[in-house]
Amino acid sequence: MNYRLFFQRKINFGKRLIRLHHSNVLLFLVLSITGFILFSSTFRSLFPSVRVWIRDIHIWVGVLLCLPLLFYLPKMKQHVKTLQKKNNNRINLYFIFMILILLIFSGLLLTYHRLFPPIVSSFSLFIHDLATWFGVPYAIYHSITRSQWFKMVVKTKQPEKRLQEPIIIDDQNPIYRRRTFLKVLSGSIIAIAFLPSMTKWLRAYLPAAGPTETLTDGNRLSPLPLPSANSSPPIGGGKKGEFRYYTVTEIPRLTNENWSFTLNGLVKQPKHYNWSEFVKLQRDVQVSDFHCVTGWSVYDITWEGIPLKKLLQDSVIKKEAKYVKFYSADGVYTDTLSLTQAMQDDIMVAVLLDGKLINQNNGRPVRLIVPKMYAYKSVKWLNRIELIKDDHIGYWEERGYSTDAWVNNS
Ligand SMILES: Nc1nc2c(c(=O)[nH]1)N[C@H]1C(S)=C(S)[C@@H](COP(=O)(O)O)O[C@H]1N2
Ligand SMILES: [Mo]
């Protein structure tokens, strides 16, 4: 009787586990898809207006995933006990559990990124990405090799009948060999499918191995700006980390003919420069960090460019001017700073990065940098600055990003 009771409990537990599995599979799928969309650069330009929604869905589904986990946690000990003789299943359980814990904790830190200095977000994003790069392929592998379909392929003969029986497997059994072969095969296919994007992601964290790729090589206006002594070799010792290249438009094709730089609006001396005039302007060099609100950062970048403060002062600002609006040559992207914010010493209209031309995808020939704020303020392909009276809502702020872009550097 005792035995039967135990058996009964085991079955119920098993059933509950299966149900738990099905809901988790669905949640995990939604998380993978929304996560992929958030990660992908392509999607950024395709559906910018739903980006913030997708982020919120991703966060809330992540929270939802914690619930079944909380129900499961008290029963975990019992579950592990039932797996005492199944080493593989136990390892599988521990692995998935570890991945989930990593994803949840790093996800929490990323959600509350404002409370922490950017180094915490960078680290959390690394962990979140890493756990995803292992977790998603593993989840795919797991669901394939545990599927009825896989078991049927393994036991090609009489699938219907034999499925009912428990699989008895030993080394002599041809099923064992076929199963191992198919497992290795599906594992390899999945690994090969994920490896290229995974190594590309990982490279950003490795010490720079040779010149990093440039997607495109246009926008080389002539004459080339010559780096000053502080810039080349860079006094910051070279940037640490890689930019994730983000754009909401096509990269604008800029030439000496179609590029010009304008500073106008509520100023007494509006400016208009063509490229050869612009490169003659006095430049400064500074070392600063670059933080995207999604969590990645690049450290110790040596920028060479014109301090924004200097440009603004030279144009003699009128009393009514309260905001500074920045325009991109892409014709779409804009952002604003209040005049007080814009007067910070470290804001720069940059033309060189570590003594070299900024990559075209990172804003060549000219980009704004606002080191103390999230990088959505740092307009790429900058070609116009306008002083205005009333606030202007920038591109991403209009689509849900916070108008308070200060990085918590406490
Ligand atoms: N013109 C333009 N500037 C832009 C953006 C953009 O999409 N278009 N993205 C912003 C955001 S959100 C970030 S994080 C940084 C990214 O800079 P990077 O592409 O050089 O890494 O550029 C900012 N400036
Ligand atoms: Mo960003």
Short mmCIF file of C-alpha atoms and ligand atoms in Angstrom, two decimals:
data_model
loop_
_atom_site.label_atom_id
_atom_site.label_comp_id
_atom_site.label_asym_id
_atom_site.label_seq_id
_atom_site.Cartn_x
_atom_site.Cartn_y
_atom_site.Cartn_z
CA MET A 1 0.00 0.00 0.00
CA ASN A 2 2.80 2.28 0.91
CA TYR A 3 4.37 1.48 -2.38
CA ARG A 4 1.22 2.30 -4.31
CA LEU A 5 0.84 5.61 -2.57
CA PHE A 6 4.36 6.57 -3.42
CA PHE A 7 3.81 5.55 -6.99
CA GLN A 8 0.63 7.60 -7.20
CA ARG A 9 2.37 10.66 -5.86
CA LYS A 10 5.13 10.21 -8.31
CA ILE A 11 2.76 10.13 -11.23
CA ASN A 12 0.91 13.24 -10.12
CA PHE A 13 4.18 14.97 -9.65
CA GLY A 14 5.25 13.89 -13.09
CA LYS A 15 2.04 15.19 -14.60
CA ARG A 16 2.47 18.47 -12.88
CA LEU A 17 6.02 18.67 -14.15
CA ILE A 18 4.82 18.14 -17.69
CA ARG A 19 2.25 20.88 -17.34
CA LEU A 20 4.92 23.15 -15.90
CA HIS A 21 7.05 22.30 -18.89
CA HIS A 22 4.42 23.28 -21.41
CA SER A 23 3.78 26.68 -19.87
CA ASN A 24 7.52 27.26 -19.53
CA VAL A 25 8.16 26.34 -23.15
CA LEU A 26 5.65 28.95 -24.23
CA LEU A 27 7.10 31.65 -21.95
CA PHE A 28 10.63 30.78 -22.99
CA LEU A 29 9.64 31.06 -26.63
CA VAL A 30 8.13 34.52 -26.14
CA LEU A 31 11.25 35.57 -24.21
CA SER A 32 13.57 34.27 -26.92
CA ILE A 33 11.69 36.06 -29.68
CA THR A 34 11.30 39.38 -27.85
CA GLY A 35 14.90 39.11 -26.63
CA PHE A 36 16.12 38.51 -30.16
CA ILE A 37 14.18 41.53 -31.39
CA LEU A 38 15.72 43.71 -28.68
CA PHE A 39 19.21 42.41 -29.52
CA SER A 40 18.88 42.73 -33.29
CA SER A 41 20.10 45.91 -34.94
CA THR A 42 17.91 45.35 -37.95
CA PHE A 43 14.71 45.40 -35.95
CA ARG A 44 15.63 48.72 -34.40
CA SER A 45 15.07 50.47 -37.71
CA LEU A 46 12.12 48.31 -38.79
CA PHE A 47 9.72 48.89 -35.91
CA PRO A 48 11.15 51.62 -33.68
CA SER A 49 7.76 52.58 -32.28
CA VAL A 50 7.12 49.16 -30.70
CA ARG A 51 10.59 48.76 -29.26
CA VAL A 52 9.70 49.96 -25.77
CA TRP A 53 6.58 47.75 -25.73
CA ILE A 54 8.66 44.76 -26.70
CA ARG A 55 11.08 45.55 -23.91
CA ASP A 56 8.17 45.73 -21.44
CA ILE A 57 6.68 42.46 -22.72
CA HIS A 58 10.10 40.85 -22.36
CA ILE A 59 10.39 42.06 -18.77
CA TRP A 60 6.86 41.02 -17.76
CA VAL A 61 7.07 37.59 -19.35
CA GLY A 62 10.37 37.20 -17.51
CA VAL A 63 8.57 37.97 -14.26
CA LEU A 64 5.86 35.49 -15.23
CA LEU A 65 8.50 32.81 -15.73
CA CYS A 66 9.55 33.25 -12.10
CA LEU A 67 6.11 32.12 -10.87
CA PRO A 68 6.20 28.45 -11.97
CA LEU A 69 9.78 28.44 -10.72
CA LEU A 70 8.64 29.60 -7.28
CA PHE A 71 6.04 26.81 -7.15
CA TYR A 72 8.65 24.32 -8.24
CA LEU A 73 11.38 25.40 -5.85
CA PRO A 74 9.99 23.75 -2.68
CA LYS A 75 9.52 20.52 -4.65
CA MET A 76 12.94 20.57 -6.23
CA LYS A 77 14.48 18.37 -3.55
CA GLN A 78 11.84 15.71 -4.15
CA HIS A 79 12.34 15.96 -7.89
CA VAL A 80 16.11 15.60 -7.64
CA LYS A 81 15.53 12.49 -5.48
CA THR A 82 13.44 10.88 -8.22
CA LEU A 83 16.33 11.47 -10.59
CA GLN A 84 18.88 9.81 -8.34
CA LYS A 85 19.73 7.12 -10.85
CA LYS A 86 19.35 9.30 -13.93
CA ASN A 87 22.58 11.23 -14.08
CA ASN A 88 21.82 12.89 -17.41
CA ASN A 89 18.47 14.17 -16.26
CA ARG A 90 19.98 15.54 -13.07
CA ILE A 91 22.70 17.40 -14.94
CA ASN A 92 20.06 18.71 -17.34
CA LEU A 93 18.03 19.96 -14.40
CA TYR A 94 20.95 21.71 -12.72
CA PHE A 95 22.05 23.28 -16.00
CA ILE A 96 18.63 24.68 -16.85
CA PHE A 97 18.20 25.85 -13.30
CA MET A 98 21.52 27.71 -13.36
CA ILE A 99 20.71 29.34 -16.70
CA LEU A 100 17.33 30.49 -15.41
CA ILE A 101 18.81 31.94 -12.21
CA LEU A 102 21.44 33.82 -14.21
CA LEU A 103 18.83 35.16 -16.64
CA ILE A 104 16.48 36.25 -13.89
CA PHE A 105 19.08 38.02 -11.76
CA SER A 106 20.81 39.76 -14.64
CA GLY A 107 17.39 40.65 -16.07
CA LEU A 108 16.38 42.23 -12.77
CA LEU A 109 19.57 44.29 -12.63
CA LEU A 110 19.03 45.42 -16.23
CA THR A 111 15.43 46.37 -15.53
CA TYR A 112 16.55 48.55 -12.63
CA HIS A 113 19.68 49.79 -14.41
CA ARG A 114 19.08 53.34 -13.26
CA LEU A 115 19.77 52.43 -9.67
CA PHE A 116 23.27 51.21 -10.44
CA PRO A 117 26.40 52.55 -12.08
CA PRO A 118 26.78 51.49 -15.73
CA ILE A 119 29.43 48.88 -14.92
CA VAL A 120 26.69 46.84 -13.20
CA SER A 121 24.53 47.03 -16.33
CA SER A 122 27.46 46.08 -18.57
CA PHE A 123 28.17 43.07 -16.42
CA SER A 124 24.48 42.11 -16.22
CA LEU A 125 24.08 42.41 -19.97
CA PHE A 126 27.13 40.20 -20.47
CA ILE A 127 25.67 37.56 -18.15
CA HIS A 128 22.21 37.90 -19.72
CA ASP A 129 23.65 37.47 -23.22
CA LEU A 130 25.95 34.63 -22.16
CA ALA A 131 23.15 32.71 -20.44
CA THR A 132 21.02 33.25 -23.54
CA TRP A 133 23.75 32.02 -25.89
CA PHE A 134 23.94 28.79 -23.90
CA GLY A 135 20.33 28.58 -22.79
CA VAL A 136 18.48 29.03 -26.08
CA PRO A 137 20.47 26.48 -28.13
CA TYR A 138 20.29 24.07 -25.20
CA ALA A 139 16.54 24.55 -24.87
CA ILE A 140 16.16 23.80 -28.57
CA TYR A 141 18.34 20.70 -28.24
CA HIS A 142 16.44 19.61 -25.15
CA SER A 143 13.04 19.97 -26.76
CA ILE A 144 14.14 18.11 -29.89
CA THR A 145 15.78 15.17 -28.12
CA ARG A 146 12.91 14.81 -25.64
CA SER A 147 10.16 15.05 -28.21
CA GLN A 148 7.93 12.10 -29.12
CA TRP A 149 9.01 12.68 -32.67
CA PHE A 150 12.68 12.15 -31.79
CA LYS A 151 11.88 8.98 -29.84
CA MET A 152 9.95 7.75 -32.84
CA VAL A 153 12.83 8.40 -35.21
CA VAL A 154 15.17 6.57 -32.86
CA LYS A 155 12.90 3.55 -32.83
CA THR A 156 12.10 3.55 -36.52
CA LYS A 157 10.33 0.20 -36.36
CA GLN A 158 6.78 -0.06 -35.06
CA PRO A 159 6.73 3.41 -33.59
CA GLU A 160 3.15 3.29 -32.33
CA LYS A 161 3.45 0.11 -30.37
CA ARG A 162 6.89 0.56 -28.96
CA LEU A 163 6.32 4.07 -27.79
CA GLN A 164 4.15 2.68 -25.03
CA GLU A 165 6.97 0.66 -23.57
CA PRO A 166 9.68 2.13 -21.41
CA ILE A 167 12.93 2.31 -23.33
CA ILE A 168 15.44 -0.22 -22.14
CA ILE A 169 18.80 0.84 -23.27
CA ASP A 170 22.21 -0.72 -23.01
CA ASP A 171 25.32 -0.65 -25.11
CA GLN A 172 24.32 -3.67 -27.17
CA ASN A 173 21.06 -2.12 -28.24
CA PRO A 174 21.18 -0.63 -31.77
CA ILE A 175 18.66 1.91 -30.55
CA TYR A 176 21.28 3.22 -28.16
CA ARG A 177 23.76 3.78 -30.94
CA ARG A 178 21.17 5.41 -33.18
CA ARG A 179 20.02 7.64 -30.37
CA THR A 180 23.53 8.78 -29.54
CA PHE A 181 24.21 9.45 -33.19
CA LEU A 182 21.05 11.50 -33.62
CA LYS A 183 21.72 13.43 -30.43
CA VAL A 184 25.24 14.33 -31.52
CA LEU A 185 23.93 15.22 -34.96
CA SER A 186 21.20 17.56 -33.72
CA GLY A 187 23.58 19.04 -31.12
CA SER A 188 26.15 19.79 -33.80
CA ILE A 189 23.62 21.31 -36.18
CA ILE A 190 22.33 23.62 -33.45
CA ALA A 191 25.86 24.54 -32.34
CA ILE A 192 26.94 25.32 -35.91
CA ALA A 193 23.82 27.44 -36.42
CA PHE A 194 24.50 29.54 -33.32
CA LEU A 195 28.29 29.70 -33.37
CA PRO A 196 28.84 32.57 -35.87
CA SER A 197 26.63 35.09 -34.08
CA MET A 198 27.86 33.91 -30.71
CA THR A 199 31.54 34.42 -31.57
CA LYS A 200 30.72 37.78 -33.08
CA TRP A 201 29.09 38.77 -29.80
CA LEU A 202 31.98 37.43 -27.75
CA ARG A 203 34.62 39.29 -29.75
CA ALA A 204 33.41 42.59 -28.33
CA TYR A 205 34.59 41.43 -24.92
CA LEU A 206 37.98 40.13 -25.96
CA PRO A 207 41.03 42.39 -26.04
CA ALA A 208 41.06 43.90 -29.54
CA ALA A 209 42.44 41.32 -31.95
CA GLY A 210 43.63 43.33 -34.90
CA PRO A 211 41.57 45.95 -36.67
CA THR A 212 37.86 45.56 -35.98
CA GLU A 213 35.63 45.27 -39.00
CA THR A 214 33.95 48.24 -40.54
CA LEU A 215 30.61 47.54 -42.15
CA THR A 216 31.02 50.24 -44.72
CA ASP A 217 33.76 52.62 -45.61
CA GLY A 218 32.17 55.74 -47.05
CA ASN A 219 31.86 59.31 -45.76
CA ARG A 220 35.60 59.98 -46.07
CA LEU A 221 35.42 63.68 -46.72
CA SER A 222 38.61 65.38 -47.76
CA PRO A 223 40.86 66.76 -46.48
CA LEU A 224 41.19 64.17 -43.73
CA PRO A 225 41.32 65.68 -40.23
CA LEU A 226 44.83 65.18 -38.84
CA PRO A 227 44.97 63.84 -35.28
CA SER A 228 46.70 65.93 -32.65
CA ALA A 229 49.51 64.56 -30.48
CA ASN A 230 47.09 63.66 -27.69
CA SER A 231 44.91 61.73 -30.05
CA SER A 232 47.50 59.63 -31.82
CA PRO A 233 48.59 57.58 -30.00
CA PRO A 234 45.40 58.02 -27.96
CA ILE A 235 46.03 59.32 -24.44
CA GLY A 236 43.30 57.01 -23.17
CA GLY A 237 45.30 54.01 -24.35
CA GLY A 238 42.62 52.91 -26.80
CA LYS A 239 38.96 52.11 -26.24
CA LYS A 240 37.94 49.07 -24.23
CA GLY A 241 34.93 47.22 -25.61
CA GLU A 242 33.01 47.48 -28.86
CA PHE A 243 30.17 49.67 -29.99
CA ARG A 244 26.97 47.98 -30.99
CA TYR A 245 26.16 49.82 -34.12
CA TYR A 246 22.65 51.28 -33.95
CA THR A 247 20.72 53.24 -36.51
CA VAL A 248 17.06 53.87 -37.20
CA THR A 249 17.70 54.74 -40.85
CA GLU A 250 19.99 53.77 -43.69
CA ILE A 251 23.50 55.08 -43.19
CA PRO A 252 23.56 58.46 -44.91
CA ARG A 253 26.08 58.76 -47.79
CA LEU A 254 27.92 61.99 -47.18
CA THR A 255 30.36 63.74 -49.46
CA ASN A 256 32.11 67.11 -49.62
CA GLU A 257 29.26 68.18 -51.91
CA ASN A 258 26.24 67.26 -49.79
CA TRP A 259 27.67 67.73 -46.31
CA SER A 260 27.63 71.00 -44.38
CA PHE A 261 27.41 71.98 -40.75
CA THR A 262 24.96 74.60 -39.51
CA LEU A 263 24.54 76.28 -36.14
CA ASN A 264 21.51 78.56 -36.15
CA GLY A 265 18.22 79.41 -34.47
CA LEU A 266 18.27 81.81 -31.53
CA VAL A 267 21.87 82.98 -31.95
CA LYS A 268 23.33 86.34 -32.93
CA GLN A 269 25.99 84.84 -35.19
CA PRO A 270 24.68 81.81 -37.08
CA LYS A 271 27.37 79.59 -38.58
CA HIS A 272 27.55 77.56 -41.73
CA TYR A 273 30.61 75.51 -42.59
CA ASN A 274 31.54 73.28 -45.46
CA TRP A 275 33.89 70.40 -44.69
CA SER A 276 37.18 72.17 -45.44
CA GLU A 277 36.15 75.04 -43.16
CA PHE A 278 34.93 72.65 -40.50
CA VAL A 279 38.21 70.68 -40.25
CA LYS A 280 40.06 73.92 -39.58
CA LEU A 281 38.13 74.60 -36.37
CA GLN A 282 40.17 74.25 -33.18
CA ARG A 283 39.75 70.76 -31.67
CA ASP A 284 40.23 69.36 -28.18
CA VAL A 285 40.97 65.85 -26.97
CA GLN A 286 39.25 64.06 -24.10
CA VAL A 287 38.91 60.56 -22.73
CA SER A 288 35.44 59.40 -21.74
CA ASP A 289 33.11 56.42 -21.54
CA PHE A 290 30.08 55.71 -23.68
CA HIS A 291 26.96 54.09 -22.24
CA CYS A 292 23.92 52.79 -24.08
CA VAL A 293 20.73 52.58 -22.06
CA THR A 294 20.35 48.91 -23.08
CA GLY A 295 23.36 48.06 -20.93
CA TRP A 296 26.50 47.97 -23.08
CA SER A 297 29.36 50.42 -22.60
CA VAL A 298 32.66 51.30 -24.22
CA TYR A 299 35.34 52.63 -21.90
CA ASP A 300 38.34 54.96 -22.21
CA ILE A 301 37.55 56.33 -25.63
CA THR A 302 39.86 59.13 -26.77
CA TRP A 303 37.69 61.57 -28.69
CA GLU A 304 38.97 64.51 -30.67
CA GLY A 305 36.53 67.21 -31.64
CA ILE A 306 35.13 70.64 -30.98
CA PRO A 307 33.74 71.24 -27.49
CA LEU A 308 30.05 72.06 -27.89
CA LYS A 309 30.39 74.85 -25.32
CA LYS A 310 32.95 76.56 -27.51
CA LEU A 311 30.72 76.36 -30.61
CA LEU A 312 27.75 77.74 -28.67
CA GLN A 313 29.71 80.61 -27.15
CA ASP A 314 31.17 81.58 -30.50
CA SER A 315 27.72 81.91 -32.01
CA VAL A 316 26.54 84.25 -29.19
CA ILE A 317 23.32 82.80 -27.81
CA LYS A 318 20.24 84.99 -27.56
CA LYS A 319 18.48 85.39 -24.22
CA GLU A 320 15.31 83.54 -25.34
CA ALA A 321 17.22 80.37 -26.20
CA LYS A 322 16.52 77.64 -23.66
CA TYR A 323 17.18 74.38 -25.54
CA VAL A 324 19.70 73.04 -28.02
CA LYS A 325 18.38 70.74 -30.74
CA PHE A 326 20.64 68.36 -32.65
CA TYR A 327 19.91 67.08 -36.16
CA SER A 328 21.34 64.11 -37.99
CA ALA A 329 22.16 64.06 -41.70
CA ASP A 330 19.99 60.93 -41.85
CA GLY A 331 17.07 63.37 -41.87
CA VAL A 332 15.20 61.53 -39.12
CA TYR A 333 17.11 61.37 -35.84
CA THR A 334 17.12 64.34 -33.50
CA ASP A 335 17.63 65.01 -29.81
CA THR A 336 17.76 67.93 -27.41
CA LEU A 337 19.59 69.18 -24.36
CA SER A 338 18.59 72.07 -22.17
CA LEU A 339 21.01 74.98 -22.56
CA THR A 340 22.43 74.33 -19.08
CA GLN A 341 23.04 70.67 -19.89
CA ALA A 342 24.58 71.60 -23.23
CA MET A 343 27.15 73.80 -21.47
CA GLN A 344 28.87 70.83 -19.78
CA ASP A 345 32.56 70.77 -20.57
CA ASP A 346 32.75 67.19 -21.80
CA ILE A 347 30.15 67.40 -24.56
CA MET A 348 31.88 67.25 -27.91
CA VAL A 349 31.21 67.45 -31.61
CA ALA A 350 33.63 64.64 -32.41
CA VAL A 351 35.49 63.80 -35.61
CA LEU A 352 38.18 61.36 -34.42
CA LEU A 353 38.07 58.31 -32.18
CA ASP A 354 41.37 57.02 -30.82
CA GLY A 355 43.11 59.17 -33.41
CA LYS A 356 41.24 57.67 -36.38
CA LEU A 357 38.18 58.60 -38.37
CA ILE A 358 35.02 57.50 -36.60
CA ASN A 359 33.56 54.46 -38.38
CA GLN A 360 30.91 55.41 -40.89
CA ASN A 361 28.32 53.36 -39.00
CA ASN A 362 29.31 55.11 -35.77
CA GLY A 363 28.62 58.55 -37.21
CA ARG A 364 31.39 59.66 -39.56
CA PRO A 365 32.21 62.38 -40.37
CA VAL A 366 30.83 64.02 -37.22
CA ARG A 367 28.92 62.81 -34.20
CA LEU A 368 27.85 64.33 -30.92
CA ILE A 369 28.98 62.74 -27.67
CA VAL A 370 27.38 63.42 -24.30
CA PRO A 371 29.40 61.22 -21.92
CA LYS A 372 27.33 61.79 -18.78
CA MET A 373 24.08 60.80 -20.49
CA TYR A 374 22.87 57.64 -22.21
CA ALA A 375 24.04 57.46 -25.77
CA TYR A 376 20.66 58.09 -27.38
CA LYS A 377 21.61 61.74 -26.83
CA SER A 378 24.76 61.25 -28.91
CA VAL A 379 23.41 62.04 -32.36
CA LYS A 380 25.35 60.43 -35.21
CA TRP A 381 26.04 62.09 -38.58
CA LEU A 382 25.44 65.39 -36.82
CA ASN A 383 25.00 68.24 -39.29
CA ARG A 384 22.93 70.88 -37.57
CA ILE A 385 22.57 72.48 -34.16
CA GLU A 386 19.63 74.78 -33.52
CA LEU A 387 18.94 76.94 -30.49
CA ILE A 388 15.28 76.96 -29.64
CA LYS A 389 12.89 78.38 -27.07
CA ASP A 390 10.66 75.40 -26.26
CA ASP A 391 11.68 71.87 -25.49
CA HIS A 392 11.83 69.36 -28.34
CA ILE A 393 11.23 65.65 -27.74
CA GLY A 394 13.97 63.55 -29.31
CA TYR A 395 13.56 60.52 -31.56
CA TRP A 396 13.74 57.80 -28.91
CA GLU A 397 12.10 59.88 -26.18
CA GLU A 398 9.08 60.19 -28.46
CA ARG A 399 9.02 56.40 -28.62
CA GLY A 400 9.15 55.81 -24.89
CA TYR A 401 12.73 56.42 -23.75
CA SER A 402 13.08 58.56 -20.66
CA THR A 403 13.65 62.30 -21.16
CA ASP A 404 15.97 62.01 -18.17
CA ALA A 405 19.04 60.49 -19.77
CA TRP A 406 21.55 61.02 -16.94
CA VAL A 407 23.74 58.01 -16.28
CA ASN A 408 23.93 57.07 -12.62
CA ASN A 409 27.61 57.47 -11.92
CA SER A 410 27.47 57.56 -8.14
N1 LIG B 1 21.51 59.42 -36.20
C1 LIG B 1 21.41 58.53 -35.20
N2 LIG B 1 22.10 58.74 -34.06
C2 LIG B 1 22.03 57.86 -33.02
C3 LIG B 1 21.21 56.72 -33.10
C4 LIG B 1 20.49 56.51 -34.32
O1 LIG B 1 19.76 55.51 -34.48
N3 LIG B 1 20.62 57.42 -35.34
N4 LIG B 1 21.14 55.84 -32.03
C5 LIG B 1 21.52 56.35 -30.72
C6 LIG B 1 21.69 55.30 -29.73
S1 LIG B 1 20.31 54.68 -28.98
C7 LIG B 1 22.94 54.87 -29.34
S2 LIG B 1 23.16 53.72 -28.11
C8 LIG B 1 24.14 55.36 -29.99
C9 LIG B 1 24.89 54.17 -30.57
O2 LIG B 1 26.05 54.60 -31.16
P1 LIG B 1 26.86 53.62 -32.11
O3 LIG B 1 25.92 53.15 -33.19
O4 LIG B 1 27.99 54.42 -32.60
O5 LIG B 1 27.29 52.46 -31.26
O6 LIG B 1 23.88 56.28 -31.03
C10 LIG B 1 22.81 57.17 -30.80
N5 LIG B 1 22.74 58.11 -31.90
MO MO B 2 21.06 53.36 -27.11
#
